[in-house]
Short mmCIF file of C-alpha atoms in Angstrom, two decimals:
data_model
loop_
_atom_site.label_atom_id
_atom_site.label_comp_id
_atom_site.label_asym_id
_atom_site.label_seq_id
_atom_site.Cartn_x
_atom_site.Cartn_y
_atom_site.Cartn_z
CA UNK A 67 112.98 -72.24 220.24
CA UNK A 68 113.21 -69.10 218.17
CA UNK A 69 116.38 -68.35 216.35
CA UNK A 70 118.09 -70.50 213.28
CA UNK A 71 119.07 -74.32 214.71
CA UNK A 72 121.42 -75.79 212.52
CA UNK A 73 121.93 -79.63 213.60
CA UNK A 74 124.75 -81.89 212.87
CA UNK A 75 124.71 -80.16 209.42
CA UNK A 76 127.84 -82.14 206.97
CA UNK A 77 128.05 -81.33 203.33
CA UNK A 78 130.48 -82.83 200.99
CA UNK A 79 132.00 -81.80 197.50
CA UNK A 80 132.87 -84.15 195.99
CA UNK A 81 136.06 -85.77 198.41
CA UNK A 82 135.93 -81.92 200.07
CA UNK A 83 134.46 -82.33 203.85
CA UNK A 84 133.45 -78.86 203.77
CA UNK A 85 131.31 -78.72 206.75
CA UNK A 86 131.53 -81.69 209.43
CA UNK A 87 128.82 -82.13 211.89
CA UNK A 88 128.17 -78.40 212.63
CA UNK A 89 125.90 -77.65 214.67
CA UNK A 90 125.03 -74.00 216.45
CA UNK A 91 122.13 -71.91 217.64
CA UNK A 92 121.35 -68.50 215.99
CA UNK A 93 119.54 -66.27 218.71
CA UNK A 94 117.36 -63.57 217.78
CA UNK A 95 118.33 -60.02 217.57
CA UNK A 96 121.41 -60.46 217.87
CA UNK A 97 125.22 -60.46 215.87
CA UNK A 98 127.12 -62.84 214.56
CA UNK A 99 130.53 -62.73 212.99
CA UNK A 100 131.35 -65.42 211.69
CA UNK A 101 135.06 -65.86 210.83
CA UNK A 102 137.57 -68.44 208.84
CA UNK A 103 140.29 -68.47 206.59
CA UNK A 104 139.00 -68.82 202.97
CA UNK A 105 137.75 -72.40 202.67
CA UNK A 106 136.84 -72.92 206.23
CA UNK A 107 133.07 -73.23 204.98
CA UNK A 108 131.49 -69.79 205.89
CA UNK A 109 129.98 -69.52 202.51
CA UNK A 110 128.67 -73.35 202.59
CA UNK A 111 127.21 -72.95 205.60
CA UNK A 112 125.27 -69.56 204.38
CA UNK A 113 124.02 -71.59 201.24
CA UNK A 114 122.51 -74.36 203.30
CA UNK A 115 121.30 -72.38 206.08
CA UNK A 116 119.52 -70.26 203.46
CA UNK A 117 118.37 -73.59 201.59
CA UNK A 118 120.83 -72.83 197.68
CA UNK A 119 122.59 -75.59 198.73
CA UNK A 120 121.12 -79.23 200.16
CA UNK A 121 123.51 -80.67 203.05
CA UNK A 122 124.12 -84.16 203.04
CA UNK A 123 123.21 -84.97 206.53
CA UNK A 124 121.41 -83.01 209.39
CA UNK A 125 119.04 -80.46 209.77
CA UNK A 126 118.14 -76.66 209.91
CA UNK A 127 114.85 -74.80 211.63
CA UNK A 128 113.95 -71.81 212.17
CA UNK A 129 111.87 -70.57 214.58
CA UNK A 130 111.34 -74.09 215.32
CA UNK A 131 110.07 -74.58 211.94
CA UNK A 132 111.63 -77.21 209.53
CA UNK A 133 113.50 -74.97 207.02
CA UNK A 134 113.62 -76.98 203.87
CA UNK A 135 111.72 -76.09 201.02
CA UNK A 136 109.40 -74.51 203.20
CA UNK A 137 109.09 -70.77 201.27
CA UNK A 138 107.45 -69.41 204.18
CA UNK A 139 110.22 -70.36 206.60
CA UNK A 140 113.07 -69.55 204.15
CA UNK A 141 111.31 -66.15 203.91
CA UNK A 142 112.11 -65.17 207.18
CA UNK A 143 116.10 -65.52 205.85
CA UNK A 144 117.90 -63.26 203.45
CA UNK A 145 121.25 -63.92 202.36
CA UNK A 146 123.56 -61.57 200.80
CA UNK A 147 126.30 -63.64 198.45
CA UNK A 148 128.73 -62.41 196.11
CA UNK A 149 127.05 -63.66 193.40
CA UNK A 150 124.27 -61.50 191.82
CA UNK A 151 120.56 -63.78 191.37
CA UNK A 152 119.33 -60.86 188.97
CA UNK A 153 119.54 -61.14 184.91
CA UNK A 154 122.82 -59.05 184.18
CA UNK A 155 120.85 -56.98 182.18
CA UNK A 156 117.77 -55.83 184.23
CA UNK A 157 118.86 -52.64 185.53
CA UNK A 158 119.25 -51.71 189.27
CA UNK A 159 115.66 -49.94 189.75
CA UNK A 160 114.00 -52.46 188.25
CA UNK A 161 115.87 -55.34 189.98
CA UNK A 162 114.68 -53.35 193.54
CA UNK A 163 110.73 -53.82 192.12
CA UNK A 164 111.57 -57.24 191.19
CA UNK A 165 112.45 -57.93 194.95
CA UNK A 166 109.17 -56.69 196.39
CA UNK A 167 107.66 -59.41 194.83
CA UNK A 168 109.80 -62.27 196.12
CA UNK A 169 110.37 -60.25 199.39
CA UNK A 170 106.76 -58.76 201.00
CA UNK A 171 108.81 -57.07 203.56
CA UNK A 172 111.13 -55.44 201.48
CA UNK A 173 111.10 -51.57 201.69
CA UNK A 174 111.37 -50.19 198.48
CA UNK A 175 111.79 -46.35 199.61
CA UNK A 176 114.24 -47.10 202.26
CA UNK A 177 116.45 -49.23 198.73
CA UNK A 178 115.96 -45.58 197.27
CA UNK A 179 117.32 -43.49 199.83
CA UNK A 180 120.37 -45.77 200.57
CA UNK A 181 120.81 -45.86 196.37
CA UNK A 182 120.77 -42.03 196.49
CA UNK A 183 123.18 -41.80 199.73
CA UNK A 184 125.71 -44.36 198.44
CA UNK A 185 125.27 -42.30 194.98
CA UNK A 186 124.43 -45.99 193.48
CA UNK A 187 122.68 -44.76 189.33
CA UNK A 188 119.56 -46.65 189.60
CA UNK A 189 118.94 -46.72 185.99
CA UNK A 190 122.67 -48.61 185.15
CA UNK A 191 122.42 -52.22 184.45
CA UNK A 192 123.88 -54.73 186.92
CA UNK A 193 126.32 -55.49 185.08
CA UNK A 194 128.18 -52.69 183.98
CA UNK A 195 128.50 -51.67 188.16
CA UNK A 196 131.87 -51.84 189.17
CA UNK A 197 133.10 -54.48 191.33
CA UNK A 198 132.54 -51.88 194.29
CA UNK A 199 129.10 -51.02 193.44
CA UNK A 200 127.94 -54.46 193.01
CA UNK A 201 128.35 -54.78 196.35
CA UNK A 202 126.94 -51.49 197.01
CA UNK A 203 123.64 -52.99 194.97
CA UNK A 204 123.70 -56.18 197.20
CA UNK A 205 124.17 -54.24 200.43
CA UNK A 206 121.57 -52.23 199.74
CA UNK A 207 119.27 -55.60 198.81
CA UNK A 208 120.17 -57.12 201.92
CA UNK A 209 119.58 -53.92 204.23
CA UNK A 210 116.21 -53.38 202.80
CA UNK A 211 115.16 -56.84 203.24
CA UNK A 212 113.48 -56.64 206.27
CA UNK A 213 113.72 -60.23 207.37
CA UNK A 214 114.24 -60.86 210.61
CA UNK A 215 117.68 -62.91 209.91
CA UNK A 216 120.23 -61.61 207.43
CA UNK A 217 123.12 -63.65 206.34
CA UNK A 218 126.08 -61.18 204.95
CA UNK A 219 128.98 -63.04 203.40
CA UNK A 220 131.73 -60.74 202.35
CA UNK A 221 129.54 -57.80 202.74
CA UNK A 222 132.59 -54.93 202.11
CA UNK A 223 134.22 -56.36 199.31
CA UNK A 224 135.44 -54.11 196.59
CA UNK A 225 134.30 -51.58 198.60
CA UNK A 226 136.44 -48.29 199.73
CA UNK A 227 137.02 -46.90 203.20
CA UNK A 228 134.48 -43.94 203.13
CA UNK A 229 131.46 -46.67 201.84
CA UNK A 230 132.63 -49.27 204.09
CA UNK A 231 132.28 -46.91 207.15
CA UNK A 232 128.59 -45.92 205.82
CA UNK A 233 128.28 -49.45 205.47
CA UNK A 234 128.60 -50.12 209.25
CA UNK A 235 126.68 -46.99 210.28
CA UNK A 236 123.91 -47.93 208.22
CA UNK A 237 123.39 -51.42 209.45
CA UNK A 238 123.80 -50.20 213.58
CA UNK A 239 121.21 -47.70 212.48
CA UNK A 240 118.94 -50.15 210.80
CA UNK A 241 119.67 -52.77 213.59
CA UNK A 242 118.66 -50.17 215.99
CA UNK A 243 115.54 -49.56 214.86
CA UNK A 244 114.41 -53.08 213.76
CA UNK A 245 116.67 -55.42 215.78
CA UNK A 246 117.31 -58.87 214.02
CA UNK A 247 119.92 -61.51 213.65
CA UNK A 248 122.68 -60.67 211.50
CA UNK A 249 125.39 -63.04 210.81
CA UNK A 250 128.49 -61.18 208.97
CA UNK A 251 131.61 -62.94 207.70
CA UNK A 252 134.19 -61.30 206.76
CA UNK A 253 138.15 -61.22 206.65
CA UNK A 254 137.72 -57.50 207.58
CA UNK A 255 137.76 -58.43 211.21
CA UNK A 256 139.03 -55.47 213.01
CA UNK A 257 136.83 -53.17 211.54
CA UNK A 258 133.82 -54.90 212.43
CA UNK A 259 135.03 -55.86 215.99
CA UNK A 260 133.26 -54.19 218.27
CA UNK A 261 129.76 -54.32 216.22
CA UNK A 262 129.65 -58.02 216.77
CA UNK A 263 128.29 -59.25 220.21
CA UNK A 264 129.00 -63.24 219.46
CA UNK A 265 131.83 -65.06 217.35
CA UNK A 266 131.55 -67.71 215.71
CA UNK A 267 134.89 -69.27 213.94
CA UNK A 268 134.94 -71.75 211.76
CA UNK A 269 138.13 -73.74 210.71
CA UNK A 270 138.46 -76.80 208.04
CA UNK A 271 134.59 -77.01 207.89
CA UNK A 272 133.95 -77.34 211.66
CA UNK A 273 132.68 -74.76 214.37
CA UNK A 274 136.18 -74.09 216.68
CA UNK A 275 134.52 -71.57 218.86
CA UNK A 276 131.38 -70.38 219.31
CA UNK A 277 131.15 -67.47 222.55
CA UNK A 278 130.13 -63.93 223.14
CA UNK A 279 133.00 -61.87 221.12
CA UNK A 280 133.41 -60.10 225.29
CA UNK A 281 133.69 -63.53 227.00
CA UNK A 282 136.45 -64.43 223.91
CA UNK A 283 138.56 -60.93 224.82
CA UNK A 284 138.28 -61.58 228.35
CA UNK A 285 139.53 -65.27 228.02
CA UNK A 286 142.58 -64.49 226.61
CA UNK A 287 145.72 -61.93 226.32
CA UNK A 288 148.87 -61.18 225.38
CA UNK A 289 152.03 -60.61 227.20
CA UNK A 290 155.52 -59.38 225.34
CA UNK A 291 159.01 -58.66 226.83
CA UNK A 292 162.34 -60.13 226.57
CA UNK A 293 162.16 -64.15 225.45
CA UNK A 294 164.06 -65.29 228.65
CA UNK A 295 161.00 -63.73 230.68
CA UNK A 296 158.36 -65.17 228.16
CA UNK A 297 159.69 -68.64 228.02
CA UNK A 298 159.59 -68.71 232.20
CA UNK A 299 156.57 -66.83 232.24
CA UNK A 300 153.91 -69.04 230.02
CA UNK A 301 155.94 -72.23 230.87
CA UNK A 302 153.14 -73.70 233.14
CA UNK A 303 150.29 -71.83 230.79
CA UNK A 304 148.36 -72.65 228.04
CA UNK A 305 149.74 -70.72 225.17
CA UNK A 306 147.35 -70.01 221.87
CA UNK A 307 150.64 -68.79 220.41
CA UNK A 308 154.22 -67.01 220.39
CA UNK A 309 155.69 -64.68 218.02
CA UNK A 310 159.49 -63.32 218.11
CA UNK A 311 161.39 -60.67 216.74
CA UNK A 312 164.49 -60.57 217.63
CA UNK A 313 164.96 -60.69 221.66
CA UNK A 314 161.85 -59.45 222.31
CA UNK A 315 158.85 -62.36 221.96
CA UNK A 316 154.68 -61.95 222.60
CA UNK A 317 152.42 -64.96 223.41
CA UNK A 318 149.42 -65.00 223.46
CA UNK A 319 148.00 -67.35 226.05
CA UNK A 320 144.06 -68.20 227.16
CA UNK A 321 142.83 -67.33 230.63
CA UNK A 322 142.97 -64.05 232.86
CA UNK A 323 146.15 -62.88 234.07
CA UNK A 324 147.28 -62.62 237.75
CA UNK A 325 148.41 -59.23 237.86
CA UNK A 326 151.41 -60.16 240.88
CA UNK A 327 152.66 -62.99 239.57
CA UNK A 328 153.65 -61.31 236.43
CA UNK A 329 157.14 -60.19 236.22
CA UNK A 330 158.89 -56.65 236.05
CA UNK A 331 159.50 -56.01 232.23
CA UNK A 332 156.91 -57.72 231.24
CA UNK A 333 153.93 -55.97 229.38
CA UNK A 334 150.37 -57.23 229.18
CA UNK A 335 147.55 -56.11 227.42
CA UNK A 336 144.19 -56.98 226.18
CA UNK A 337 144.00 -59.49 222.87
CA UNK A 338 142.35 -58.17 220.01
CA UNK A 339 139.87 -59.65 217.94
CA UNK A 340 141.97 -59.57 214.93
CA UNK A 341 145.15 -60.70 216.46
CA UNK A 342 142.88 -63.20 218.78
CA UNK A 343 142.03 -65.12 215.34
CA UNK A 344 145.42 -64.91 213.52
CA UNK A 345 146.85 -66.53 217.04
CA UNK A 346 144.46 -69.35 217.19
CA UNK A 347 144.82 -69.93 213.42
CA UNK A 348 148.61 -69.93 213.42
CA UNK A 349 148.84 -71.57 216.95
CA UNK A 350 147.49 -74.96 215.60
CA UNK A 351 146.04 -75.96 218.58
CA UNK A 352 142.82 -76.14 216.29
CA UNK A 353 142.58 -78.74 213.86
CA UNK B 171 134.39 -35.79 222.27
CA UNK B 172 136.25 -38.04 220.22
CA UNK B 173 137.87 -41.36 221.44
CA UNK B 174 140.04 -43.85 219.63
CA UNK B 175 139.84 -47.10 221.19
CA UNK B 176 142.80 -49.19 222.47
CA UNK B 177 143.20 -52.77 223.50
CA UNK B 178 143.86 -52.17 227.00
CA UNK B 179 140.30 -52.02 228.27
CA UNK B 180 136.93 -53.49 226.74
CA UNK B 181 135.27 -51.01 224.20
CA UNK B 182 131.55 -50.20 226.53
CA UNK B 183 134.63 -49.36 229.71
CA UNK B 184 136.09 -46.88 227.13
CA UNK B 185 132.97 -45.90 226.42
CA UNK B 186 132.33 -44.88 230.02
CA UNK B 187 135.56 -43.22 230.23
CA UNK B 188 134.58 -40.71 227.06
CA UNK B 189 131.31 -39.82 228.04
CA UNK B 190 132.69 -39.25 232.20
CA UNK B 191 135.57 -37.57 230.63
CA UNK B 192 133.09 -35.16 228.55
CA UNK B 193 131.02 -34.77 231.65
CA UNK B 194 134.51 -33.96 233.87
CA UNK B 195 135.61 -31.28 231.01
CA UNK B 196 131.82 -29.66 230.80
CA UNK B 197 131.20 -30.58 227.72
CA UNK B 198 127.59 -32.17 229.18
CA UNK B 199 126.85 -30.19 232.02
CA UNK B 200 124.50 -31.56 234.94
CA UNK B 201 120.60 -32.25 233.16
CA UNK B 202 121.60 -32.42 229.82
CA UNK B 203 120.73 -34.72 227.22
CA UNK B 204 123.57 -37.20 226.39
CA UNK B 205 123.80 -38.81 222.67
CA UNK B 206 120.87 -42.00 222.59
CA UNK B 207 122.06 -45.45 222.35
CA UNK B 208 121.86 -45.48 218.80
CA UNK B 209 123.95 -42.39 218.20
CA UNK B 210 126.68 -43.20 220.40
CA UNK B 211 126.57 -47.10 218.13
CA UNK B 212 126.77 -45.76 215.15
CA UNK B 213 129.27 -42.47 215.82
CA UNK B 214 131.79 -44.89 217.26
CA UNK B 215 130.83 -48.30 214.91
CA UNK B 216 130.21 -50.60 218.18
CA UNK B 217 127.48 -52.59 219.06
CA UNK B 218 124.45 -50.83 220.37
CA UNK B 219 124.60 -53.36 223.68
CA UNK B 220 127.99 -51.97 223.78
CA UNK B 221 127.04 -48.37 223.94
CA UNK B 222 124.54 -49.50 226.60
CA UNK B 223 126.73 -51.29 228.88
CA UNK B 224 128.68 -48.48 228.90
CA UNK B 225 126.15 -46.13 230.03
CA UNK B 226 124.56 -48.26 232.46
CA UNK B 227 128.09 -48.17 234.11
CA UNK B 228 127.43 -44.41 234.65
CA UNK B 229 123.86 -45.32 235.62
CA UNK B 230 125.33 -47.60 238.29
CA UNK B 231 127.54 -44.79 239.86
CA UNK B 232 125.01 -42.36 239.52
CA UNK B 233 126.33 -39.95 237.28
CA UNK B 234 123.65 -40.65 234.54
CA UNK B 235 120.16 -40.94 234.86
CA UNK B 236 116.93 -42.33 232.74
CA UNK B 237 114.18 -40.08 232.00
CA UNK B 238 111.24 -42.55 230.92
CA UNK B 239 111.03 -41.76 227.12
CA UNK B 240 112.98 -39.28 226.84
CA UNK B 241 116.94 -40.91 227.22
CA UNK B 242 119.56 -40.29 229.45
CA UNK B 243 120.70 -37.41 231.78
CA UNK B 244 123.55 -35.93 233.28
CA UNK B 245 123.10 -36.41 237.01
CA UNK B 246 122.91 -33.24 239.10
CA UNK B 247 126.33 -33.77 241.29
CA UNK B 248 127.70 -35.80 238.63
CA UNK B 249 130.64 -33.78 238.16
CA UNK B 250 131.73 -33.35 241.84
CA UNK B 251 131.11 -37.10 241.74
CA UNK B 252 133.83 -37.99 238.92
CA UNK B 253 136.15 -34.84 240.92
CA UNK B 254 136.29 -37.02 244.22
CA UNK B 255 136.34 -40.86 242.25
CA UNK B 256 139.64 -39.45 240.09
CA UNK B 257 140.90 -38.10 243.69
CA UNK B 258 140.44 -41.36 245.27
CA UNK B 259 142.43 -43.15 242.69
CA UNK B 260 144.73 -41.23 241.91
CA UNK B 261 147.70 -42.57 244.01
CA UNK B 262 146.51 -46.06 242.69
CA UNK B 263 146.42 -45.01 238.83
CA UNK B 264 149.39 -42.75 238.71
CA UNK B 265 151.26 -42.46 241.47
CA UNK B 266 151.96 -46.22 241.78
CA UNK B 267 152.84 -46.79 237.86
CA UNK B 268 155.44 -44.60 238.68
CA UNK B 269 157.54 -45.23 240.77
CA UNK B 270 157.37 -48.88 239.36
CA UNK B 271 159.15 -47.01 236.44
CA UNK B 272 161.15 -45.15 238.77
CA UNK B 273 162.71 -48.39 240.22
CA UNK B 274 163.23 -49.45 236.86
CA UNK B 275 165.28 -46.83 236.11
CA UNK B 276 166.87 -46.60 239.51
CA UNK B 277 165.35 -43.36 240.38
CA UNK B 278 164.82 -43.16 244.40
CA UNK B 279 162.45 -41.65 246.60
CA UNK B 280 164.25 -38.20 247.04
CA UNK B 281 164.97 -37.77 243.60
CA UNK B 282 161.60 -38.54 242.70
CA UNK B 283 160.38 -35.70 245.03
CA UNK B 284 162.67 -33.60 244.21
CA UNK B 285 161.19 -33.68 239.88
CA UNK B 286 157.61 -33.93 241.57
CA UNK B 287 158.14 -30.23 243.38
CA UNK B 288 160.22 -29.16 239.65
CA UNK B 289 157.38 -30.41 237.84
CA UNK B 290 155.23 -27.80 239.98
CA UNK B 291 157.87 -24.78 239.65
CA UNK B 292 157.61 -25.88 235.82
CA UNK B 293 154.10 -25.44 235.73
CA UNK B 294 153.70 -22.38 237.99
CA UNK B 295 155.93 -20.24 235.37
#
């Protein structure tokens, strides 16, 4: 099967279960966002999928290929971290010729036009960028790549509106032109929304859902009005979660409504992916 | 032909609406070029299977059309096409909505007709 299997993957820290059993399919050309409060284990699971860190049980292949310690197979995965793998000194130009020779497929014109568009000096060391442009310098890594799954944890941190909306433009441009998998986390959720076509959220170091972002919208929404018609209205449904202020309470509860059986005064409308995760999170119906 | 997206409908349905509202206002007439896939993704920061579920919604109604290699067309009729579909549901999408508001506020039918022929006077001035 082609795609990224991870299998029953667990990892422990010490007495930290920070991922349990999780297992999920990666299809090609396609993606991801992968969401969780901080801790969940988004950044754990990058590090083993991409082999920095060993898990203590289970497996990962890609492209049906065992991926451990196989460079050829990790190849074909690129993950950008927060942490920078270059010496703090080498300076940005150089660190981009450095990664053609790790990276065959990596694109060293295309680094050099994004450097010049996101105004990212070249010829500065790594580590006098600013917290902004150190992102800037591992976007632009991570977009030149060219491998055919890219991992992107935290990938706007630091950085401001204007570069964050390039950001996004860039990578629908670049996944339009060479589809391939792209798994984003980030706690940025609404703004990436509608570029992800599958969610995956992770809670406490397990996989809670795992569905087309579309098929998560459509399964649930929200319905607000005055807390006498809430309470009798989601009493026989399955309610994520409620929210009051005042007289006036929201739910938000899973399934499709039926438009005639809900009341006069009543408002529904469409969950958001945002408010969709902040529900389930604060809902506790996941562990 | 901007569009700010809302929670009420999914993003490639508001998608359809912008580009059948820019073909309603003229702003594509019939046979010409609409933005590619990849435009409309990255103008609007959605998910190019996004952008094309939202034409192919047009496709399906016939108001766009695929020239092999080339992209996507305005349909020749396309225009007269959105004309009689907004007709059609017009009594369902605005006409019904309110007078469910009109009940709520304890409007009745006369009074109702009576601001409906005002709200033409109004507009005739």
């Amino acid at each position: 099967m082609m795609g990224i299997e991870v299998r029953n993957v667990t990892k422990t820290f010490g007495s930290v279960m920070a991922l349990e059993d999780v297992s999920l399919h990666l299809e090609v050309k396609k993606i991801y966002g992968l969401l969780g409060n901080n801790g969940a284990g988004k950044t754990t699971l990058f590090n083993i999928i991409s082999n920095r860190l060993y898990a203590d049980s289970g497996q990962i292949s890609i492209d049906d290929q065992k991926a451990a310690d196989h460079d050829s197979v990790l190849g074909k995965v690129f993950m950008m971290g927060e942490d920078n793998l270059f010496p703090e000194d080498m300076r940005v130009k150089k660190a981009f010729t450095t990664s053609k020779l790790f990276l065959p497929q990596f694109d060293l014109d295309y680094a050099l036009v994004l450097a010049e568009r996101f105004e990212l000096q070249t010829n500065k060391k790594i580590k006098s960028l600013s917290t902004g442009y150190a992102s800037i310098f591992r976007l632009i890594l991570a977009l030149s790549a060219n491998t055919p799954y890219l991992l992107l944890d935290e990938p706007v941190l630091g950085l401001d509106a204007r570069h964050r909306d390039m950001f996004y433009k860039l990578l629908i441009e670049h996944y339009s032109h060479r589809p391939s998998t792209i798994v984003i986390s980030t706690h940025i959720i609404l703004e990436v929304a509608n570029l992800l076509e599958h969610i995956l959220i992770i809670n406490n170091g397990r996989i809670v859902k795992d569905v087309p972002r579309d098929e998560l919208l459509a399964g649930s929404y929200t319905v607000s009005g005055p807390a006498s018609l809430i309470d009798h209205f989601i009493k026989d449904k399955k309610t994520i979660s409620t929210d009051r202020i005042g007289g006036l309470r929201t739910a938000c509860i899973e399934g499709q409504p039926d438009e005639s059986d809900v009341p006069d005064g009543l408002e529904i409308r469409q969950t958001n992916l945002q408010d969709y995760f902040i529900s389930l999170m604060n809902g506790g119906s996941v562990k | 032909m901007s569009i700010k997206f809302n929670d009420e409908k999914p993003i490639f349905m508001q998608i359809a609406v912008m580009l059948e509202n820019a073909i309603f206002c003229g702003a594509y007439v019939e046979e010409d070029q609409i933005p590619s896939i990849t435009e409309l993704a990255v103008a609007y920061n959605i998910n190019p299977a996004t952008a094309l579920k939202g034409i192919n919604m047009l496709v399906d109604e016939g108001l766009l059309y695929k020239k092999r290699g080339l992209g996507m067309f305005v349909a020749a009729g396309a225009s007269a096409k959105i004309h009689q579909k907004r007709k059609n549901s017009f009594y369902a999408n605005y006409i019904r909505p309110m007078i469910k508001e009109a009940r709520q506020l304890g409007i009745n039918g006369d009074s109702l007709s009576a601001m409906i022929e005002r709200g033409y006077q109004d507009d005739g001035n």
